[in-house]
Amino acid sequence: MRKPQYRDLTGDGKDELIVGIEAPDHSLALWVFTLDHGQVTRIMDAGATPLSVEIANGDLILREPTGTPGYDTRTVYAWDSRTRTMALRSMEFDQAHSATPAPERTP
């Protein structure tokens, strides 16, 4: 289990709990929880084999390898107030940044 992280992903000024559990094959189960009217509520449940996990401007960004050498997938999850979940906002196919080491993954 990775060290839990706390970040405001919903934009309400309160931190959400981000939990990641890494398997021996480096796959990562990723969950995000918020407190909604006093009740713990899961707002994201994703599985990935990420090179990195980043949080920027309230977005959760996963970068994963693809089956195509030299390319990664960049998946962005953002708060959707209508569905009250961290919803898939975009998925991009990018050139890999193999010349620079991947940043340490958090969570």
CSV table of N, CA, C and O in Angstrom, one decimal:
chain,number,residue,atom,x,y,z
A,1,MET,N,0.8,-1.2,0.0
A,1,MET,CA,0.0,0.0,0.0
A,1,MET,C,0.9,1.2,0.0
A,1,MET,O,1.8,1.3,0.8
A,2,ARG,N,0.6,2.2,-0.9
A,2,ARG,CA,1.3,3.4,-0.9
A,2,ARG,C,0.8,4.3,0.2
A,2,ARG,O,-0.3,4.2,0.7
A,3,LYS,N,1.6,5.3,0.5
A,3,LYS,CA,1.3,6.3,1.6
A,3,LYS,C,0.0,7.0,1.1
A,3,LYS,O,0.0,7.6,0.0
A,4,PRO,N,-1.0,7.1,1.9
A,4,PRO,CA,-2.2,7.8,1.5
A,4,PRO,C,-1.9,9.3,1.3
A,4,PRO,O,-1.0,9.9,2.0
A,5,GLN,N,-2.6,9.9,0.4
A,5,GLN,CA,-2.4,11.4,0.1
A,5,GLN,C,-3.7,12.1,0.3
A,5,GLN,O,-4.8,11.5,0.1
A,6,TYR,N,-3.6,13.4,0.6
A,6,TYR,CA,-4.7,14.2,0.8
A,6,TYR,C,-4.6,15.4,-0.1
A,6,TYR,O,-3.7,16.2,0.1
A,7,ARG,N,-5.6,15.6,-1.0
A,7,ARG,CA,-5.6,16.7,-1.9
A,7,ARG,C,-7.1,17.1,-2.2
A,7,ARG,O,-7.9,16.3,-2.2
A,8,ASP,N,-7.3,18.4,-2.4
A,8,ASP,CA,-8.6,18.9,-2.7
A,8,ASP,C,-8.8,18.6,-4.2
A,8,ASP,O,-8.3,19.4,-5.0
A,9,LEU,N,-9.6,17.6,-4.5
A,9,LEU,CA,-9.9,17.3,-5.9
A,9,LEU,C,-11.3,17.8,-6.3
A,9,LEU,O,-11.6,17.8,-7.5
A,10,THR,N,-12.2,18.1,-5.4
A,10,THR,CA,-13.5,18.5,-5.7
A,10,THR,C,-13.7,20.0,-5.8
A,10,THR,O,-14.7,20.5,-6.2
A,11,GLY,N,-12.7,20.8,-5.3
A,11,GLY,CA,-12.8,22.2,-5.3
A,11,GLY,C,-13.6,22.8,-4.2
A,11,GLY,O,-13.9,24.0,-4.2
A,12,ASP,N,-13.9,22.0,-3.2
A,12,ASP,CA,-14.7,22.6,-2.1
A,12,ASP,C,-13.8,23.1,-0.9
A,12,ASP,O,-14.3,23.5,0.1
A,13,GLY,N,-12.5,23.1,-1.1
A,13,GLY,CA,-11.6,23.5,-0.1
A,13,GLY,C,-11.2,22.5,1.0
A,13,GLY,O,-10.4,22.7,1.9
A,14,LYS,N,-11.8,21.3,0.8
A,14,LYS,CA,-11.5,20.2,1.8
A,14,LYS,C,-10.8,19.1,1.0
A,14,LYS,O,-11.1,18.8,-0.1
A,15,ASP,N,-9.8,18.5,1.7
A,15,ASP,CA,-9.0,17.4,1.0
A,15,ASP,C,-9.8,16.1,0.9
A,15,ASP,O,-10.5,15.7,1.8
A,16,GLU,N,-9.6,15.4,-0.2
A,16,GLU,CA,-10.0,14.1,-0.4
A,16,GLU,C,-8.9,13.1,0.0
A,16,GLU,O,-7.7,13.5,0.0
A,17,LEU,N,-9.3,11.9,0.3
A,17,LEU,CA,-8.3,10.8,0.6
A,17,LEU,C,-8.0,10.0,-0.7
A,17,LEU,O,-9.0,9.5,-1.3
A,18,ILE,N,-6.8,9.9,-1.0
A,18,ILE,CA,-6.3,9.2,-2.2
A,18,ILE,C,-5.5,8.0,-1.7
A,18,ILE,O,-4.5,8.1,-1.0
A,19,VAL,N,-6.0,6.8,-2.1
A,19,VAL,CA,-5.4,5.5,-1.6
A,19,VAL,C,-4.9,4.7,-2.9
A,19,VAL,O,-5.7,4.6,-3.8
A,20,GLY,N,-3.7,4.3,-2.8
A,20,GLY,CA,-3.2,3.4,-3.9
A,20,GLY,C,-2.6,2.1,-3.3
A,20,GLY,O,-1.8,2.2,-2.4
A,21,ILE,N,-3.0,1.0,-3.9
A,21,ILE,CA,-2.4,-0.3,-3.5
A,21,ILE,C,-1.7,-0.9,-4.8
A,21,ILE,O,-2.4,-1.1,-5.8
A,22,GLU,N,-0.4,-1.1,-4.7
A,22,GLU,CA,0.4,-1.6,-5.8
A,22,GLU,C,0.6,-3.1,-5.6
A,22,GLU,O,0.9,-3.6,-4.6
A,23,ALA,N,0.3,-3.8,-6.7
A,23,ALA,CA,0.5,-5.3,-6.8
A,23,ALA,C,1.9,-5.6,-7.2
A,23,ALA,O,2.6,-4.7,-7.7
A,24,PRO,N,2.4,-6.8,-7.0
A,24,PRO,CA,3.7,-7.2,-7.4
A,24,PRO,C,4.0,-7.0,-8.9
A,24,PRO,O,5.2,-6.8,-9.3
A,25,ASP,N,3.0,-7.0,-9.8
A,25,ASP,CA,3.2,-6.8,-11.2
A,25,ASP,C,3.2,-5.3,-11.5
A,25,ASP,O,3.2,-4.9,-12.7
A,26,HIS,N,3.2,-4.4,-10.5
A,26,HIS,CA,3.3,-2.9,-10.6
A,26,HIS,C,1.9,-2.3,-11.1
A,26,HIS,O,1.9,-1.1,-11.3
A,27,SER,N,0.9,-3.1,-11.1
A,27,SER,CA,-0.4,-2.5,-11.4
A,27,SER,C,-0.9,-1.8,-10.1
A,27,SER,O,-0.4,-2.2,-9.0
A,28,LEU,N,-1.7,-0.8,-10.2
A,28,LEU,CA,-2.1,0.0,-9.1
A,28,LEU,C,-3.6,0.1,-9.0
A,28,LEU,O,-4.2,0.5,-10.0
A,29,ALA,N,-4.2,-0.2,-7.9
A,29,ALA,CA,-5.6,0.0,-7.7
A,29,ALA,C,-5.6,1.4,-7.0
A,29,ALA,O,-4.9,1.6,-6.0
A,30,LEU,N,-6.4,2.3,-7.5
A,30,LEU,CA,-6.4,3.7,-7.1
A,30,LEU,C,-7.9,4.1,-6.7
A,30,LEU,O,-8.8,3.9,-7.5
A,31,TRP,N,-8.1,4.5,-5.4
A,31,TRP,CA,-9.4,4.9,-5.0
A,31,TRP,C,-9.3,6.4,-4.4
A,31,TRP,O,-8.3,6.7,-3.8
A,32,VAL,N,-10.3,7.1,-4.6
A,32,VAL,CA,-10.4,8.5,-4.0
A,32,VAL,C,-11.7,8.5,-3.2
A,32,VAL,O,-12.8,8.1,-3.7
A,33,PHE,N,-11.7,9.0,-2.0
A,33,PHE,CA,-12.8,9.1,-1.1
A,33,PHE,C,-13.0,10.6,-0.7
A,33,PHE,O,-12.0,11.3,-0.5
A,34,THR,N,-14.3,11.0,-0.5
A,34,THR,CA,-14.6,12.3,0.0
A,34,THR,C,-15.6,12.1,1.2
A,34,THR,O,-16.2,11.1,1.3
A,35,LEU,N,-15.7,13.2,1.9
A,35,LEU,CA,-16.7,13.2,3.0
A,35,LEU,C,-17.9,14.0,2.5
A,35,LEU,O,-17.8,15.2,2.2
A,36,ASP,N,-19.1,13.3,2.3
A,36,ASP,CA,-20.2,14.0,1.7
A,36,ASP,C,-21.4,13.9,2.7
A,36,ASP,O,-21.9,12.9,3.0
A,37,HIS,N,-21.7,15.1,3.3
A,37,HIS,CA,-22.7,15.2,4.3
A,37,HIS,C,-22.4,14.2,5.5
A,37,HIS,O,-23.3,13.5,5.9
A,38,GLY,N,-21.2,14.1,5.9
A,38,GLY,CA,-20.8,13.3,7.0
A,38,GLY,C,-20.6,11.8,6.7
A,38,GLY,O,-20.3,11.0,7.6
A,39,GLN,N,-20.7,11.5,5.4
A,39,GLN,CA,-20.6,10.1,5.0
A,39,GLN,C,-19.4,9.9,4.1
A,39,GLN,O,-19.3,10.7,3.1
A,40,VAL,N,-18.6,8.9,4.3
A,40,VAL,CA,-17.4,8.6,3.4
A,40,VAL,C,-18.0,8.0,2.1
A,40,VAL,O,-18.7,7.1,2.1
A,41,THR,N,-17.6,8.7,1.0
A,41,THR,CA,-18.1,8.3,-0.3
A,41,THR,C,-16.9,8.1,-1.3
A,41,THR,O,-16.1,9.0,-1.4
A,42,ARG,N,-16.9,7.0,-2.0
A,42,ARG,CA,-15.9,6.8,-3.0
A,42,ARG,C,-16.3,7.5,-4.3
A,42,ARG,O,-17.4,7.4,-4.8
A,43,ILE,N,-15.4,8.4,-4.7
A,43,ILE,CA,-15.7,9.2,-5.9
A,43,ILE,C,-14.8,8.8,-7.1
A,43,ILE,O,-15.0,9.3,-8.2
A,44,MET,N,-13.9,7.8,-6.9
A,44,MET,CA,-13.1,7.3,-8.0
A,44,MET,C,-12.6,5.9,-7.7
A,44,MET,O,-12.2,5.7,-6.5
A,45,ASP,N,-12.5,5.1,-8.7
A,45,ASP,CA,-12.0,3.7,-8.5
A,45,ASP,C,-11.4,3.4,-9.9
A,45,ASP,O,-12.1,3.3,-10.9
A,46,ALA,N,-10.1,3.3,-9.9
A,46,ALA,CA,-9.4,3.0,-11.2
A,46,ALA,C,-8.3,2.0,-11.0
A,46,ALA,O,-7.7,1.9,-9.9
A,47,GLY,N,-8.0,1.3,-12.1
A,47,GLY,CA,-6.8,0.4,-12.1
A,47,GLY,C,-5.9,0.8,-13.2
A,47,GLY,O,-6.4,1.2,-14.3
A,48,ALA,N,-4.6,0.8,-13.0
A,48,ALA,CA,-3.7,1.2,-14.0
A,48,ALA,C,-2.3,0.5,-13.7
A,48,ALA,O,-2.1,-0.1,-12.7
A,49,THR,N,-1.4,0.6,-14.7
A,49,THR,CA,0.0,0.3,-14.5
A,49,THR,C,0.8,1.5,-14.8
A,49,THR,O,1.4,1.6,-15.9
A,50,PRO,N,0.7,2.5,-13.9
A,50,PRO,CA,1.2,3.8,-14.2
A,50,PRO,C,2.7,4.0,-14.1
A,50,PRO,O,3.4,3.3,-13.3
A,51,LEU,N,3.2,4.8,-15.0
A,51,LEU,CA,4.6,5.3,-14.9
A,51,LEU,C,4.7,6.4,-13.8
A,51,LEU,O,5.6,6.6,-13.1
A,52,SER,N,3.6,7.2,-13.8
A,52,SER,CA,3.4,8.2,-12.8
A,52,SER,C,2.0,8.5,-12.5
A,52,SER,O,1.1,8.3,-13.3
A,53,VAL,N,1.8,9.1,-11.3
A,53,VAL,CA,0.5,9.6,-10.9
A,53,VAL,C,0.7,11.0,-10.4
A,53,VAL,O,1.6,11.2,-9.5
A,54,GLU,N,0.0,12.0,-11.0
A,54,GLU,CA,0.2,13.4,-10.6
A,54,GLU,C,-1.1,14.0,-10.3
A,54,GLU,O,-2.1,13.6,-10.7
A,55,ILE,N,-1.0,15.1,-9.5
A,55,ILE,CA,-2.2,15.9,-9.2
A,55,ILE,C,-1.8,17.3,-9.6
A,55,ILE,O,-0.8,17.8,-9.1
A,56,ALA,N,-2.6,17.9,-10.5
A,56,ALA,CA,-2.3,19.3,-10.9
A,56,ALA,C,-3.7,20.0,-11.1
A,56,ALA,O,-4.6,19.5,-11.8
A,57,ASN,N,-3.8,21.1,-10.4
A,57,ASN,CA,-5.0,21.9,-10.5
A,57,ASN,C,-6.3,21.2,-10.3
A,57,ASN,O,-7.3,21.3,-10.9
A,58,GLY,N,-6.2,20.2,-9.3
A,58,GLY,CA,-7.4,19.4,-8.9
A,58,GLY,C,-7.7,18.2,-9.8
A,58,GLY,O,-8.6,17.5,-9.6
A,59,ASP,N,-6.8,18.1,-10.9
A,59,ASP,CA,-7.0,16.9,-11.8
A,59,ASP,C,-6.0,15.8,-11.3
A,59,ASP,O,-4.9,16.1,-10.8
A,60,LEU,N,-6.4,14.6,-11.5
A,60,LEU,CA,-5.6,13.4,-11.2
A,60,LEU,C,-5.2,12.9,-12.6
A,60,LEU,O,-6.0,12.6,-13.4
A,61,ILE,N,-3.8,12.8,-12.8
A,61,ILE,CA,-3.3,12.4,-14.1
A,61,ILE,C,-2.5,11.2,-14.0
A,61,ILE,O,-1.5,11.1,-13.2
A,62,LEU,N,-2.8,10.2,-14.8
A,62,LEU,CA,-2.1,8.9,-14.9
A,62,LEU,C,-1.3,8.9,-16.2
A,62,LEU,O,-1.9,9.1,-17.2
A,63,ARG,N,-0.1,8.6,-16.1
A,63,ARG,CA,0.7,8.3,-17.3
A,63,ARG,C,1.1,6.9,-17.4
A,63,ARG,O,1.7,6.4,-16.4
A,64,GLU,N,0.7,6.2,-18.5
A,64,GLU,CA,0.9,4.7,-18.6
A,64,GLU,C,1.7,4.4,-19.9
A,64,GLU,O,1.5,5.1,-20.9
A,65,PRO,N,2.4,3.3,-19.8
A,65,PRO,CA,3.0,2.9,-21.1
A,65,PRO,C,2.0,2.3,-22.0
A,65,PRO,O,0.9,1.9,-21.6
A,66,THR,N,2.3,2.3,-23.3
A,66,THR,CA,1.4,1.7,-24.3
A,66,THR,C,2.1,0.5,-24.9
A,66,THR,O,3.3,0.2,-24.6
A,67,GLY,N,1.5,-0.2,-25.8
A,67,GLY,CA,2.1,-1.3,-26.5
A,67,GLY,C,3.0,-0.8,-27.7
A,67,GLY,O,3.6,-1.6,-28.3
A,68,THR,N,2.9,0.5,-27.9
A,68,THR,CA,3.7,1.1,-29.0
A,68,THR,C,5.0,1.7,-28.4
A,68,THR,O,4.9,2.7,-27.6
A,69,PRO,N,6.2,1.2,-28.8
A,69,PRO,CA,7.4,1.8,-28.2
A,69,PRO,C,7.5,3.3,-28.5
A,69,PRO,O,7.2,3.8,-29.6
A,70,GLY,N,7.9,4.0,-27.5
A,70,GLY,CA,8.1,5.5,-27.6
A,70,GLY,C,6.9,6.3,-27.3
A,70,GLY,O,6.9,7.5,-27.4
A,71,TYR,N,5.8,5.7,-26.9
A,71,TYR,CA,4.5,6.4,-26.6
A,71,TYR,C,3.9,6.0,-25.3
A,71,TYR,O,4.0,4.8,-24.9
A,72,ASP,N,3.3,7.0,-24.6
A,72,ASP,CA,2.6,6.8,-23.4
A,72,ASP,C,1.2,7.2,-23.5
A,72,ASP,O,0.9,8.0,-24.5
A,73,THR,N,0.3,6.8,-22.6
A,73,THR,CA,-1.0,7.3,-22.5
A,73,THR,C,-1.1,8.2,-21.3
A,73,THR,O,-0.6,7.9,-20.3
A,74,ARG,N,-1.7,9.4,-21.5
A,74,ARG,CA,-1.9,10.3,-20.4
A,74,ARG,C,-3.4,10.5,-20.2
A,74,ARG,O,-4.1,10.9,-21.1
A,75,THR,N,-3.9,10.0,-19.1
A,75,THR,CA,-5.3,10.0,-18.7
A,75,THR,C,-5.6,11.0,-17.6
A,75,THR,O,-4.9,10.9,-16.6
A,76,VAL,N,-6.5,11.9,-17.8
A,76,VAL,CA,-6.8,12.9,-16.9
A,76,VAL,C,-8.2,12.7,-16.3
A,76,VAL,O,-9.2,12.6,-17.1
A,77,TYR,N,-8.3,12.6,-15.0
A,77,TYR,CA,-9.6,12.5,-14.3
A,77,TYR,C,-9.9,13.9,-13.6
A,77,TYR,O,-9.0,14.4,-13.0
A,78,ALA,N,-11.1,14.4,-13.7
A,78,ALA,CA,-11.5,15.7,-13.1
A,78,ALA,C,-12.8,15.5,-12.4
A,78,ALA,O,-13.6,14.7,-12.8
A,79,TRP,N,-13.0,16.4,-11.4
A,79,TRP,CA,-14.3,16.4,-10.7
A,79,TRP,C,-15.4,16.8,-11.6
A,79,TRP,O,-15.4,17.8,-12.3
A,80,ASP,N,-16.5,16.0,-11.5
A,80,ASP,CA,-17.7,16.3,-12.3
A,80,ASP,C,-18.8,16.5,-11.2
A,80,ASP,O,-19.2,15.5,-10.6
A,81,SER,N,-19.2,17.7,-11.0
A,81,SER,CA,-20.2,18.0,-10.0
A,81,SER,C,-21.6,17.5,-10.3
A,81,SER,O,-22.4,17.2,-9.4
A,82,ARG,N,-21.8,17.2,-11.6
A,82,ARG,CA,-23.1,16.6,-12.0
A,82,ARG,C,-23.2,15.2,-11.5
A,82,ARG,O,-24.2,14.8,-10.9
A,83,THR,N,-22.2,14.4,-11.8
A,83,THR,CA,-22.2,13.0,-11.4
A,83,THR,C,-21.6,12.8,-10.0
A,83,THR,O,-21.7,11.7,-9.4
A,84,ARG,N,-21.0,13.8,-9.5
A,84,ARG,CA,-20.3,13.8,-8.1
A,84,ARG,C,-19.2,12.7,-8.1
A,84,ARG,O,-19.1,11.9,-7.1
A,85,THR,N,-18.5,12.6,-9.2
A,85,THR,CA,-17.4,11.6,-9.3
A,85,THR,C,-16.2,12.3,-10.0
A,85,THR,O,-16.3,13.3,-10.6
A,86,MET,N,-15.0,11.6,-9.8
A,86,MET,CA,-13.9,12.0,-10.6
A,86,MET,C,-14.0,11.3,-12.0
A,86,MET,O,-13.9,10.1,-12.1
A,87,ALA,N,-14.4,12.0,-13.0
A,87,ALA,CA,-14.7,11.5,-14.3
A,87,ALA,C,-13.6,11.6,-15.3
A,87,ALA,O,-12.8,12.5,-15.2
A,88,LEU,N,-13.5,10.7,-16.2
A,88,LEU,CA,-12.5,10.7,-17.2
A,88,LEU,C,-12.7,12.0,-18.1
A,88,LEU,O,-13.8,12.2,-18.6
A,89,ARG,N,-11.7,12.9,-18.1
A,89,ARG,CA,-11.9,14.1,-18.8
A,89,ARG,C,-11.2,14.0,-20.2
A,89,ARG,O,-11.7,14.5,-21.2
A,90,SER,N,-10.0,13.4,-20.2
A,90,SER,CA,-9.3,13.2,-21.5
A,90,SER,C,-8.3,12.1,-21.4
A,90,SER,O,-7.9,11.7,-20.3
A,91,MET,N,-8.0,11.5,-22.6
A,91,MET,CA,-7.0,10.5,-22.7
A,91,MET,C,-6.2,10.8,-24.0
A,91,MET,O,-6.8,11.0,-25.0
A,92,GLU,N,-4.9,10.9,-23.8
A,92,GLU,CA,-4.1,11.3,-24.9
A,92,GLU,C,-3.0,10.3,-25.1
A,92,GLU,O,-2.5,9.7,-24.2
A,93,PHE,N,-2.6,10.2,-26.4
A,93,PHE,CA,-1.5,9.3,-26.8
A,93,PHE,C,-0.3,10.3,-27.0
A,93,PHE,O,-0.3,11.1,-27.9
A,94,ASP,N,0.7,10.2,-26.1
A,94,ASP,CA,1.9,11.1,-26.1
A,94,ASP,C,3.2,10.4,-26.4
A,94,ASP,O,3.3,9.2,-26.1
A,95,GLN,N,4.1,11.1,-26.9
A,95,GLN,CA,5.5,10.6,-27.0
A,95,GLN,C,6.0,10.4,-25.6
A,95,GLN,O,5.8,11.2,-24.7
A,96,ALA,N,6.7,9.3,-25.4
A,96,ALA,CA,7.2,8.9,-24.1
A,96,ALA,C,8.3,9.9,-23.7
A,96,ALA,O,9.0,10.4,-24.6
A,97,HIS,N,8.4,10.1,-22.5
A,97,HIS,CA,9.5,11.0,-22.0
A,97,HIS,C,10.6,10.1,-21.4
A,97,HIS,O,11.0,10.3,-20.2
A,98,SER,N,11.1,9.2,-22.2
A,98,SER,CA,12.1,8.2,-21.7
A,98,SER,C,13.4,8.8,-21.4
A,98,SER,O,14.2,8.2,-20.7
A,99,ALA,N,13.7,9.9,-21.9
A,99,ALA,CA,15.0,10.6,-21.7
A,99,ALA,C,15.2,11.0,-20.3
A,99,ALA,O,16.3,11.2,-19.8
A,100,THR,N,14.0,11.3,-19.6
A,100,THR,CA,14.1,11.8,-18.3
A,100,THR,C,13.4,10.7,-17.4
A,100,THR,O,12.4,10.1,-17.8
A,101,PRO,N,13.9,10.5,-16.2
A,101,PRO,CA,13.3,9.4,-15.4
A,101,PRO,C,11.9,9.8,-15.0
A,101,PRO,O,11.6,11.0,-14.8
A,102,ALA,N,11.1,8.9,-14.8
A,102,ALA,CA,9.7,9.1,-14.4
A,102,ALA,C,9.7,9.6,-13.0
A,102,ALA,O,10.5,9.2,-12.1
A,103,PRO,N,8.8,10.6,-12.7
A,103,PRO,CA,8.8,11.1,-11.3
A,103,PRO,C,8.3,10.0,-10.4
A,103,PRO,O,7.6,9.1,-10.8
A,104,GLU,N,8.6,10.2,-9.1
A,104,GLU,CA,8.1,9.2,-8.1
A,104,GLU,C,6.6,9.2,-8.1
A,104,GLU,O,6.0,10.3,-8.1
A,105,ARG,N,6.0,8.0,-8.0
A,105,ARG,CA,4.6,7.9,-8.0
A,105,ARG,C,4.0,8.2,-6.7
A,105,ARG,O,4.5,7.7,-5.7
A,106,THR,N,3.0,9.0,-6.6
A,106,THR,CA,2.2,9.2,-5.4
A,106,THR,C,0.8,9.2,-5.8
A,106,THR,O,0.4,9.8,-6.8
A,107,PRO,N,-0.1,8.7,-5.2
A,107,PRO,CA,0.0,7.8,-4.0
A,107,PRO,C,0.7,6.5,-4.4
A,107,PRO,O,0.6,5.9,-5.5
